[in-house]
Amino acid sequence: MKPPPLTYARPSSLMAALELLAEEEDAVVLAGGQSLVALLNLRLARPSVLVDITRVEELSRITMTTDGLLLGSTARQLEVEAHALVWDRCPLIPAALRFVGHSQIRARGTIGGSLAHADPSAELATACLALDATVMVASTSSQREIRATDFFLAPYTTALAPAEIVTAVRVPSHADTCAFTEFARRDGDFALLNVAVATEFEDGRLRAVGIAIGGSQDSPRRVPEAESILVGTQLSPEDITHSCSAAGATITDGDDPREPAGYRRRLAMSLLRDALTEVADGRSRTR
Amino acid sequence: MADREHDDWARPRQMIDVELTLNGAQVTTRVPARQLLIDFLRTDRRLTSTTVGCEHGVCGSCTIHVDGTAARSCLVLTAQADGCEIRTLEGIGQPGEPTPVQEAIARHHGVQCGFCTSGIVMTLEAADPSQHQSKEQIRHLLSGNVCRCTGYHKIVEAVADAWGVTDEH
């Protein structure tokens, strides 16, 4: 299958890109193309204009700011996965990225593209939620910041307004032990479920913890029920068990009869156990 | 709607000027905006080693190199490849002078129908052997390339041979 007739534009400035999007109702952003070109090939999308933003230089930068690590929206996933600054400041991001599709997909796919496409099983979304990241967006008339928890509304639906694009995601500097786990039927498949855990320890006890669960059924979300059990603890096996039970209790029925709630509940508890145990083991190794 | 789309093949809505490097040679061309890179390579340039499988990024048979990295040519518009360095299997080794990976796959009988072979070799040639020093890692590297014929066993053996990987499984 081939893409339907369309027009292609390649602006070199952010404002030119935003103006093109604002002008034409059926214009869409093209970045890595790993979701969009597939949709075009399957004729599931028929935009009139593709606005290729990958030549807008300022959108591709990876920089450290006082508020955290800034990942430009057109930064390629493979580049971020290998980036020394990202490993140093926020290792949960590369831990999540290595589960995204295959390396050939990550070679082209972008950070912002994954966030804006909002596939419910997107690893980056689950990680950004656990990290309490902030999505930076822009339009011709304004720039705003949207917390990750307010950004993913439903599968393939975000808080982006028409003609708004993701310019970057800001991730708090989070070098404390973290973990990302996922279950998919085959290497590189979309995840049935994925789990991200970001921790902050103080004097051997959990000062704060972010737990997020995503998967094919539902947009990723934080799991405060599982988090609150762990705050103040030393992450003992008993604490982990209680946290996993609380997480399991939040899994409700989905639409897919092949993935009944009971199965997904057990899967979520198992993945969270793996992730929390990995954190606990990682902590004891570094002591 | 159907008539408009049919017309677009003969009279594309928009043509795009593209300059790229293809297997080491500079190419200047003009292509329909919606043309996929895989079709530019196979139809415009007659470089038919790269095959078209699923056309939505899953099977890996269309894998080529974009700026030295393995990528899916079915998920790139030719227009997006402007300014890029593109390499296909025709640009890897030469008849009579195969690369170690090419030679090993041939010797180990890692090819049956050959449909996936181009994509598999391109994935392997873009990879760093030092990062794939176990058969498990080789299999993970190949997980983005579907092979329906071989069961991968001979391919993995060939790569292990070429890359000096000696573990059993």
Coordinates of N, CA, C and O in Angstrom, one line a residue, chain B residues 1-163:
Chain B
M1 N -13.4 10.9 -5.4 CA -12.2 10.7 -4.5 C -11.3 9.7 -5.3 O -10.1 9.9 -5.4
A2 N -11.9 8.6 -5.8 CA -11.1 7.5 -6.4 C -10.4 8.1 -7.7 O -9.3 7.8 -8.0
D3 N -11.2 8.9 -8.4 CA -10.6 9.5 -9.7 C -9.4 10.4 -9.4 O -8.4 10.4 -10.0
R4 N -9.6 11.2 -8.3 CA -8.5 12.1 -8.0 C -7.2 11.4 -7.6 O -6.1 11.7 -8.0
E5 N -7.4 10.3 -6.9 CA -6.2 9.5 -6.5 C -5.6 8.8 -7.7 O -4.4 8.7 -7.8
H6 N -6.5 8.3 -8.6 CA -5.9 7.7 -9.8 C -5.1 8.7 -10.6 O -4.1 8.4 -11.1
D7 N -5.6 9.9 -10.7 CA -4.9 10.9 -11.5 C -3.6 11.2 -10.9 O -2.6 11.6 -11.6
D8 N -3.5 11.1 -9.5 CA -2.3 11.5 -8.9 C -1.1 10.7 -9.3 O 0.1 11.2 -9.2
W9 N -1.3 9.5 -9.7 CA -0.1 8.7 -10.2 C 0.4 9.3 -11.4 O 1.6 9.3 -11.6
A10 N -0.4 9.7 -12.3 CA 0.1 10.3 -13.6 C 0.5 11.7 -13.4 O 1.5 12.2 -14.0
R11 N -0.3 12.5 -12.6 CA 0.1 13.9 -12.4 C 0.1 14.1 -10.9 O -0.9 14.5 -10.3
P12 N 1.3 13.9 -10.3 CA 1.4 14.0 -8.8 C 1.0 15.4 -8.4 O 1.3 16.4 -9.0
R13 N 0.4 15.5 -7.2 CA 0.0 16.8 -6.6 C 1.2 17.7 -6.5 O 1.1 18.9 -6.6
Q14 N 2.4 17.1 -6.1 CA 3.5 17.9 -5.8 C 4.8 17.1 -6.1 O 4.8 15.9 -5.7
M15 N 5.8 17.7 -6.7 CA 7.1 17.0 -6.9 C 8.1 17.7 -6.0 O 8.0 18.9 -5.7
I16 N 9.0 16.9 -5.4 CA 10.0 17.4 -4.5 C 11.4 17.2 -5.1 O 11.7 16.1 -5.5
D17 N 12.2 18.2 -5.0 CA 13.6 18.1 -5.4 C 14.4 17.4 -4.2 O 14.3 17.9 -3.1
V18 N 15.2 16.4 -4.6 CA 15.9 15.7 -3.5 C 17.3 15.5 -4.0 O 17.6 15.1 -5.1
E19 N 18.3 15.7 -3.1 CA 19.7 15.4 -3.3 C 20.1 14.5 -2.2 O 19.9 14.8 -1.0
L20 N 20.7 13.3 -2.6 CA 21.2 12.4 -1.6 C 22.4 11.6 -2.1 O 22.7 11.7 -3.3
T21 N 23.0 10.9 -1.2 CA 24.1 10.1 -1.6 C 23.6 8.7 -1.6 O 23.1 8.2 -0.6
L22 N 23.8 7.9 -2.7 CA 23.3 6.6 -2.8 C 24.4 5.6 -3.1 O 25.0 5.7 -4.2
N23 N 24.8 4.7 -2.1 CA 25.9 3.8 -2.3 C 27.1 4.5 -2.8 O 27.9 4.1 -3.7
G24 N 27.4 5.7 -2.2 CA 28.6 6.4 -2.4 C 28.5 7.4 -3.5 O 29.4 8.3 -3.7
A25 N 27.4 7.4 -4.3 CA 27.3 8.3 -5.5 C 26.3 9.4 -5.2 O 25.3 9.1 -4.6
Q26 N 26.6 10.6 -5.7 CA 25.7 11.7 -5.5 C 24.5 11.6 -6.5 O 24.7 11.3 -7.6
V27 N 23.3 11.7 -6.0 CA 22.1 11.6 -6.8 C 21.3 12.9 -6.6 O 21.0 13.3 -5.5
T28 N 20.9 13.5 -7.8 CA 20.0 14.6 -7.7 C 18.7 14.2 -8.5 O 18.8 13.7 -9.6
T29 N 17.6 14.3 -7.9 CA 16.4 13.8 -8.5 C 15.1 14.6 -8.1 O 15.2 15.6 -7.3
R30 N 14.0 14.3 -8.7 CA 12.7 15.0 -8.4 C 11.7 13.9 -8.3 O 11.5 13.1 -9.3
V31 N 11.0 13.8 -7.2 CA 10.1 12.7 -6.9 C 8.8 13.2 -6.4 O 8.7 14.3 -5.9
P32 N 7.7 12.4 -6.6 CA 6.4 12.7 -6.0 C 6.5 12.8 -4.5 O 7.2 12.1 -3.9
A33 N 5.8 13.8 -4.0 CA 5.9 14.0 -2.5 C 5.6 12.8 -1.7 O 6.2 12.5 -0.7
R34 N 4.7 11.9 -2.2 CA 4.2 10.8 -1.4 C 5.1 9.5 -1.7 O 4.8 8.5 -1.1
Q35 N 6.1 9.6 -2.5 CA 6.9 8.4 -2.8 C 7.6 7.9 -1.6 O 8.3 8.7 -0.9
L36 N 7.6 6.6 -1.4 CA 8.4 6.0 -0.3 C 9.8 5.7 -0.8 O 10.0 5.4 -2.0
L37 N 10.8 5.8 0.1 CA 12.1 5.6 -0.3 C 12.3 4.2 -0.9 O 13.1 4.0 -1.9
I38 N 11.6 3.2 -0.4 CA 11.8 1.8 -0.9 C 11.4 1.8 -2.4 O 12.1 1.1 -3.2
D39 N 10.4 2.6 -2.8 CA 10.0 2.6 -4.2 C 11.0 3.4 -5.0 O 11.2 3.0 -6.2
F40 N 11.6 4.4 -4.5 CA 12.6 5.2 -5.2 C 13.8 4.2 -5.5 O 14.3 4.2 -6.6
L41 N 14.2 3.5 -4.5 CA 15.3 2.6 -4.7 C 15.0 1.5 -5.7 O 15.9 1.2 -6.6
R42 N 13.9 0.8 -5.6 CA 13.6 -0.3 -6.4 C 13.2 0.1 -7.8 O 13.7 -0.5 -8.8
T43 N 12.3 1.1 -7.9 CA 11.7 1.4 -9.2 C 12.5 2.4 -10.0 O 12.9 2.3 -11.1
D44 N 12.8 3.6 -9.3 CA 13.6 4.6 -10.0 C 15.0 4.2 -10.2 O 15.6 4.5 -11.3
R45 N 15.7 3.6 -9.2 CA 17.1 3.3 -9.3 C 17.4 1.8 -9.7 O 18.6 1.4 -9.8
R46 N 16.4 1.0 -9.8 CA 16.5 -0.4 -10.1 C 17.4 -1.2 -9.1 O 18.1 -2.1 -9.5
L47 N 17.5 -0.7 -7.9 CA 18.2 -1.4 -6.9 C 17.3 -2.4 -6.1 O 16.7 -2.0 -5.1
T48 N 17.2 -3.6 -6.7 CA 16.1 -4.5 -6.3 C 16.5 -5.5 -5.2 O 15.8 -6.4 -4.9
S49 N 17.7 -5.3 -4.6 CA 18.1 -6.2 -3.5 C 17.1 -6.0 -2.3 O 16.7 -6.9 -1.6
T50 N 16.7 -4.7 -2.1 CA 15.9 -4.4 -1.0 C 14.5 -4.8 -1.3 O 14.0 -4.5 -2.4
T51 N 13.8 -5.6 -0.5 CA 12.5 -6.1 -0.8 C 11.4 -5.4 0.0 O 11.6 -4.8 1.0
V52 N 10.2 -5.5 -0.6 CA 9.0 -4.9 0.1 C 8.2 -6.0 0.7 O 7.8 -6.9 0.0
G53 N 8.0 -5.9 2.0 CA 7.3 -7.0 2.7 C 5.9 -6.5 3.2 O 4.9 -6.5 2.5
C54 N 5.9 -6.0 4.4 CA 4.7 -5.6 5.1 C 4.3 -4.1 4.8 O 3.1 -3.8 4.9
E55 N 5.3 -3.3 4.4 CA 5.0 -1.9 4.2 C 4.5 -1.1 5.3 O 3.9 -0.1 5.2
H56 N 4.6 -1.7 6.5 CA 4.3 -0.8 7.7 C 5.3 -1.0 8.9 O 4.9 -0.8 10.0
G57 N 6.5 -1.4 8.5 CA 7.6 -1.3 9.5 C 7.8 -2.5 10.4 O 8.6 -2.4 11.3
V58 N 7.1 -3.6 10.1 CA 7.2 -4.7 11.0 C 8.1 -5.8 10.6 O 8.8 -6.4 11.4
C59 N 8.2 -6.1 9.3 CA 8.9 -7.3 8.9 C 10.4 -7.1 8.7 O 11.2 -8.0 8.7
G60 N 10.9 -5.9 8.4 CA 12.3 -5.6 8.3 C 12.9 -5.9 6.9 O 14.1 -5.7 6.7
S61 N 12.2 -6.5 6.0 CA 12.8 -6.8 4.7 C 13.3 -5.6 3.9 O 14.2 -5.7 3.1
C62 N 12.7 -4.4 4.2 CA 13.1 -3.2 3.5 C 14.3 -2.5 4.2 O 14.6 -1.3 3.8
T63 N 14.9 -3.1 5.2 CA 16.0 -2.4 6.0 C 17.1 -2.0 5.1 O 17.7 -2.8 4.3
I64 N 17.5 -0.7 5.2 CA 18.7 -0.2 4.5 C 19.5 0.6 5.6 O 19.2 0.6 6.7
H65 N 20.5 1.4 5.1 CA 21.2 2.3 6.0 C 20.9 3.7 5.6 O 21.0 4.1 4.4
V66 N 20.5 4.5 6.6 CA 20.3 5.9 6.5 C 21.3 6.6 7.4 O 21.3 6.4 8.6
D67 N 22.3 7.3 6.8 CA 23.4 7.9 7.6 C 24.0 6.9 8.5 O 24.3 7.2 9.6
G68 N 24.3 5.7 7.9 CA 25.1 4.7 8.6 C 24.3 3.9 9.6 O 24.9 2.9 10.2
T69 N 23.0 4.1 9.8 CA 22.2 3.4 10.8 C 21.1 2.6 10.1 O 20.5 3.1 9.1
A70 N 20.9 1.4 10.5 CA 19.8 0.6 9.9 C 18.5 1.2 10.2 O 18.1 1.6 11.3
A71 N 17.7 1.3 9.1 CA 16.3 1.9 9.2 C 15.4 1.3 8.1 O 15.9 0.7 7.2
R72 N 14.1 1.5 8.3 CA 13.1 0.9 7.4 C 12.8 1.8 6.3 O 12.3 2.9 6.4
S73 N 13.1 1.4 5.1 CA 12.9 2.3 3.9 C 11.4 2.4 3.5 O 11.1 3.3 2.8
C74 N 10.6 1.5 4.1 CA 9.1 1.6 3.8 C 8.5 2.7 4.7 O 7.4 3.1 4.4
L75 N 9.3 3.2 5.6 CA 8.7 4.2 6.5 C 9.5 5.5 6.4 O 9.4 6.4 7.3
V76 N 10.1 5.7 5.2 CA 10.8 7.0 4.9 C 10.2 7.5 3.6 O 10.2 6.7 2.6
L77 N 9.8 8.7 3.5 CA 9.5 9.3 2.2 C 10.8 9.7 1.5 O 11.7 10.1 2.2
T78 N 10.9 9.5 0.2 CA 12.1 9.9 -0.5 C 12.4 11.3 -0.1 O 13.6 11.7 0.1
A79 N 11.4 12.2 0.0 CA 11.6 13.6 0.3 C 12.4 13.8 1.6 O 13.2 14.7 1.8
Q80 N 12.1 12.9 2.6 CA 12.8 13.0 3.9 C 14.2 12.6 3.8 O 15.0 13.0 4.7
A81 N 14.6 11.9 2.7 CA 16.0 11.5 2.6 C 16.9 12.5 2.0 O 18.1 12.2 1.8
D82 N 16.4 13.7 1.7 CA 17.2 14.8 1.2 C 18.4 15.1 2.1 O 18.2 15.2 3.3
G83 N 19.6 15.1 1.6 CA 20.8 15.4 2.4 C 21.3 14.2 3.1 O 22.3 14.3 3.9
C84 N 20.7 13.0 2.9 CA 21.2 11.8 3.7 C 22.1 10.9 2.9 O 22.1 11.0 1.6
E85 N 22.8 10.1 3.6 CA 23.6 9.1 2.9 C 22.8 7.8 3.0 O 22.6 7.3 4.1
I86 N 22.5 7.2 1.9 CA 21.7 6.0 1.8 C 22.6 4.9 1.3 O 23.3 5.1 0.3
R87 N 22.5 3.8 1.9 CA 23.2 2.6 1.4 C 22.3 1.4 1.4 O 21.5 1.1 2.3
T88 N 22.3 0.6 0.3 CA 21.6 -0.6 0.1 C 22.6 -1.8 0.1 O 23.8 -1.5 0.1
L89 N 22.0 -3.0 -0.1 CA 22.9 -4.1 -0.1 C 23.8 -4.1 -1.3 O 25.0 -4.6 -1.3
E90 N 23.4 -3.4 -2.4 CA 24.3 -3.3 -3.6 C 25.5 -2.5 -3.2 O 26.5 -2.6 -4.0
G91 N 25.5 -1.8 -2.1 CA 26.7 -1.0 -1.7 C 27.4 -1.6 -0.6 O 28.3 -1.0 0.0
I92 N 27.2 -2.9 -0.3 CA 27.9 -3.6 0.7 C 28.7 -4.7 0.1 O 28.2 -5.7 -0.5
G93 N 30.0 -4.7 0.2 CA 30.9 -5.7 -0.4 C 30.7 -5.6 -1.9 O 30.0 -4.8 -2.4
Q94 N 31.3 -6.6 -2.6 CA 31.2 -6.7 -4.0 C 31.2 -8.1 -4.4 O 31.8 -8.9 -3.7
P95 N 30.6 -8.5 -5.6 CA 30.8 -9.9 -6.0 C 32.3 -10.3 -6.0 O 33.1 -9.5 -6.6
G96 N 32.7 -11.4 -5.4 CA 34.1 -11.7 -5.4 C 34.8 -11.1 -4.2 O 35.9 -11.6 -3.8
E97 N 34.2 -10.1 -3.5 CA 34.8 -9.5 -2.4 C 33.7 -9.3 -1.3 O 33.4 -8.1 -1.0
P98 N 33.1 -10.3 -0.8 CA 32.1 -10.2 0.2 C 32.6 -9.7 1.5 O 33.8 -9.9 1.8
T99 N 31.8 -9.1 2.3 CA 32.1 -8.8 3.7 C 32.2 -10.1 4.5 O 31.6 -11.1 4.1
P100 N 32.8 -10.1 5.7 CA 32.8 -11.3 6.5 C 31.4 -11.8 6.8 O 31.2 -13.1 6.8
V101 N 30.5 -10.9 7.0 CA 29.1 -11.4 7.3 C 28.5 -12.0 6.1 O 27.9 -13.1 6.1
Q102 N 28.6 -11.4 4.9 CA 28.1 -12.0 3.7 C 28.7 -13.3 3.4 O 28.0 -14.3 3.1
E103 N 30.0 -13.4 3.5 CA 30.7 -14.7 3.3 C 30.3 -15.8 4.2 O 30.0 -16.9 3.8
A104 N 30.1 -15.4 5.5 CA 29.7 -16.4 6.5 C 28.3 -16.9 6.3 O 28.0 -18.1 6.4
I105 N 27.4 -16.0 5.9 CA 26.0 -16.4 5.7 C 25.9 -17.4 4.5 O 25.2 -18.4 4.5
A106 N 26.7 -17.1 3.4 CA 26.7 -18.0 2.3 C 27.2 -19.3 2.7 O 26.6 -20.4 2.4
R107 N 28.3 -19.3 3.4 CA 29.0 -20.6 3.7 C 28.2 -21.4 4.7 O 28.2 -22.7 4.6
H108 N 27.4 -20.8 5.6 CA 26.6 -21.5 6.6 C 25.2 -21.8 6.1 O 24.4 -22.3 6.8
H109 N 24.9 -21.6 4.8 CA 23.6 -21.8 4.2 C 22.6 -21.0 5.0 O 21.5 -21.6 5.3
G110 N 22.8 -19.7 5.2 CA 21.8 -18.9 6.0 C 20.8 -18.2 5.0 O 20.2 -17.3 5.4
V111 N 20.7 -18.7 3.8 CA 19.7 -18.2 2.8 C 18.9 -19.3 2.3 O 19.5 -20.3 1.9
Q112 N 17.6 -19.1 2.2 CA 16.7 -20.1 1.5 C 16.1 -19.3 0.3 O 16.6 -19.2 -0.7
C113 N 14.9 -18.7 0.6 CA 14.3 -17.9 -0.5 C 15.0 -16.6 -0.8 O 14.9 -16.1 -1.9
G114 N 15.7 -16.1 0.2 CA 16.4 -14.9 0.0 C 15.7 -13.6 0.2 O 16.2 -12.5 0.1
F115 N 14.4 -13.6 0.5 CA 13.6 -12.4 0.6 C 14.0 -11.5 1.7 O 14.0 -10.3 1.6
C116 N 14.3 -12.2 2.8 CA 14.7 -11.4 4.0 C 16.2 -11.0 4.1 O 16.6 -10.2 4.9
T117 N 16.9 -11.6 3.2 CA 18.4 -11.6 3.3 C 19.0 -10.2 3.2 O 19.8 -9.8 4.0
S118 N 18.5 -9.4 2.3 CA 19.0 -8.0 2.2 C 18.8 -7.3 3.5 O 19.7 -6.7 4.0
G119 N 17.6 -7.4 4.0 CA 17.3 -6.6 5.3 C 18.2 -7.2 6.4 O 18.6 -6.4 7.3
I120 N 18.4 -8.5 6.5 CA 19.2 -9.0 7.6 C 20.6 -8.6 7.5 O 21.2 -8.2 8.5
V121 N 21.2 -8.7 6.3 CA 22.6 -8.3 6.1 C 22.7 -6.8 6.5 O 23.7 -6.4 7.1
M122 N 21.8 -5.9 6.0 CA 21.9 -4.5 6.3 C 21.8 -4.3 7.8 O 22.6 -3.4 8.4
T123 N 20.9 -5.0 8.5 CA 20.9 -4.9 10.0 C 22.2 -5.3 10.6 O 22.8 -4.6 11.5
L124 N 22.8 -6.4 10.1 CA 24.1 -6.9 10.7 C 25.2 -5.9 10.4 O 26.0 -5.6 11.3
E125 N 25.3 -5.4 9.2 CA 26.4 -4.6 8.8 C 26.4 -3.2 9.5 O 27.5 -2.6 9.7
A126 N 25.3 -2.8 10.0 CA 25.2 -1.5 10.8 C 25.5 -1.7 12.2 O 25.6 -0.7 13.0
A127 N 25.6 -3.0 12.7 CA 25.7 -3.2 14.1 C 27.2 -3.3 14.5 O 28.1 -3.6 13.7
D128 N 27.4 -3.1 15.8 CA 28.8 -3.2 16.3 C 29.0 -4.6 16.9 O 28.4 -5.0 17.9
P129 N 29.8 -5.4 16.3 CA 30.0 -6.8 16.7 C 30.4 -6.9 18.2 O 30.0 -7.8 18.9
S130 N 31.2 -5.9 18.7 CA 31.6 -6.0 20.1 C 30.4 -5.8 21.1 O 30.6 -6.2 22.2
Q131 N 29.3 -5.3 20.6 CA 28.1 -5.2 21.5 C 27.2 -6.4 21.4 O 26.2 -6.5 21.9
H132 N 27.6 -7.4 20.5 CA 26.8 -8.6 20.3 C 27.6 -9.8 20.4 O 27.9 -10.5 19.4
Q133 N 28.1 -10.1 21.6 CA 29.1 -11.2 21.7 C 28.5 -12.5 22.3 O 29.2 -13.3 22.9
S134 N 27.1 -12.6 22.2 CA 26.5 -13.9 22.6 C 25.4 -14.1 21.5 O 24.9 -13.2 20.9
K135 N 25.1 -15.4 21.4 CA 24.0 -15.8 20.4 C 22.7 -15.1 20.8 O 21.9 -14.7 19.9
E136 N 22.5 -15.0 22.1 CA 21.2 -14.3 22.6 C 21.2 -12.9 22.1 O 20.1 -12.4 21.6
Q137 N 22.3 -12.2 22.1 CA 22.4 -10.8 21.7 C 22.2 -10.7 20.2 O 21.6 -9.8 19.6
I138 N 22.8 -11.7 19.5 CA 22.6 -11.8 18.0 C 21.1 -11.9 17.6 O 20.6 -11.3 16.8
R139 N 20.5 -12.8 18.4 CA 19.0 -13.1 18.1 C 18.2 -11.8 18.4 O 17.3 -11.5 17.6
H140 N 18.6 -11.1 19.5 CA 17.9 -9.9 19.8 C 18.1 -8.8 18.7 O 17.1 -8.2 18.3
L141 N 19.3 -8.8 18.2 CA 19.6 -7.8 17.1 C 18.8 -8.2 15.8 O 18.3 -7.3 15.1
L142 N 18.5 -9.5 15.6 CA 17.8 -9.9 14.4 C 16.3 -9.9 14.6 O 15.5 -10.2 13.7
S143 N 15.8 -9.5 15.8 CA 14.4 -9.7 16.1 C 13.5 -8.8 15.3 O 12.3 -8.9 15.2
G144 N 14.1 -7.7 14.7 CA 13.4 -6.8 13.8 C 13.4 -7.3 12.4 O 12.9 -6.5 11.5
N145 N 13.9 -8.5 12.1 CA 13.9 -9.0 10.7 C 13.2 -10.3 10.7 O 13.7 -11.3 11.2
V146 N 12.1 -10.4 10.0 CA 11.3 -11.7 9.9 C 11.9 -12.6 8.9 O 12.2 -12.1 7.7
C147 N 12.2 -13.8 9.2 CA 12.6 -14.8 8.2 C 11.6 -16.0 8.3 O 11.5 -16.6 9.4
R148 N 10.9 -16.3 7.3 CA 9.9 -17.4 7.3 C 10.5 -18.7 6.9 O 9.9 -19.7 7.1
C149 N 11.7 -18.7 6.4 CA 12.3 -20.0 5.8 C 13.2 -20.7 6.8 O 13.1 -21.9 7.0
T150 N 14.2 -20.0 7.3 CA 15.4 -20.7 7.8 C 15.2 -21.0 9.3 O 16.0 -21.9 9.8
G151 N 14.3 -20.4 10.0 CA 14.3 -20.6 11.5 C 15.5 -19.9 12.2 O 15.7 -20.2 13.3
Y152 N 16.2 -19.1 11.4 CA 17.3 -18.3 12.0 C 18.6 -19.0 12.4 O 19.6 -18.4 12.5
H153 N 18.5 -20.3 12.5 CA 19.6 -21.1 13.2 C 20.9 -20.9 12.4 O 21.9 -20.5 13.0
K154 N 20.8 -21.1 11.1 CA 22.1 -21.0 10.3 C 22.5 -19.6 10.2 O 23.7 -19.3 10.1
I155 N 21.6 -18.6 10.2 CA 22.0 -17.2 10.2 C 22.7 -16.8 11.5 O 23.8 -16.2 11.4
V156 N 22.2 -17.3 12.6 CA 22.9 -17.0 13.9 C 24.2 -17.6 13.9 O 25.2 -17.0 14.4
E157 N 24.3 -18.8 13.4 CA 25.6 -19.5 13.4 C 26.6 -18.8 12.5 O 27.8 -18.6 12.9
A158 N 26.1 -18.3 11.4 CA 27.0 -17.5 10.5 C 27.5 -16.3 11.1 O 28.7 -15.9 11.1
V159 N 26.6 -15.5 11.8 CA 27.0 -14.3 12.4 C 28.0 -14.6 13.6 O 29.0 -13.9 13.7
A160 N 27.7 -15.6 14.4 CA 28.6 -16.0 15.5 C 30.0 -16.3 14.9 O 31.0 -15.9 15.5
D161 N 30.0 -17.0 13.8 CA 31.3 -17.3 13.1 C 32.0 -16.0 12.7 O 33.2 -15.8 13.0
A162 N 31.3 -15.1 12.0 CA 31.9 -13.9 11.5 C 32.4 -13.0 12.6 O 33.3 -12.3 12.5
W163 N 31.6 -13.0 13.7 CA 31.9 -12.0 14.8 C 32.7 -12.7 16.0 O 32.9 -12.1 17.0

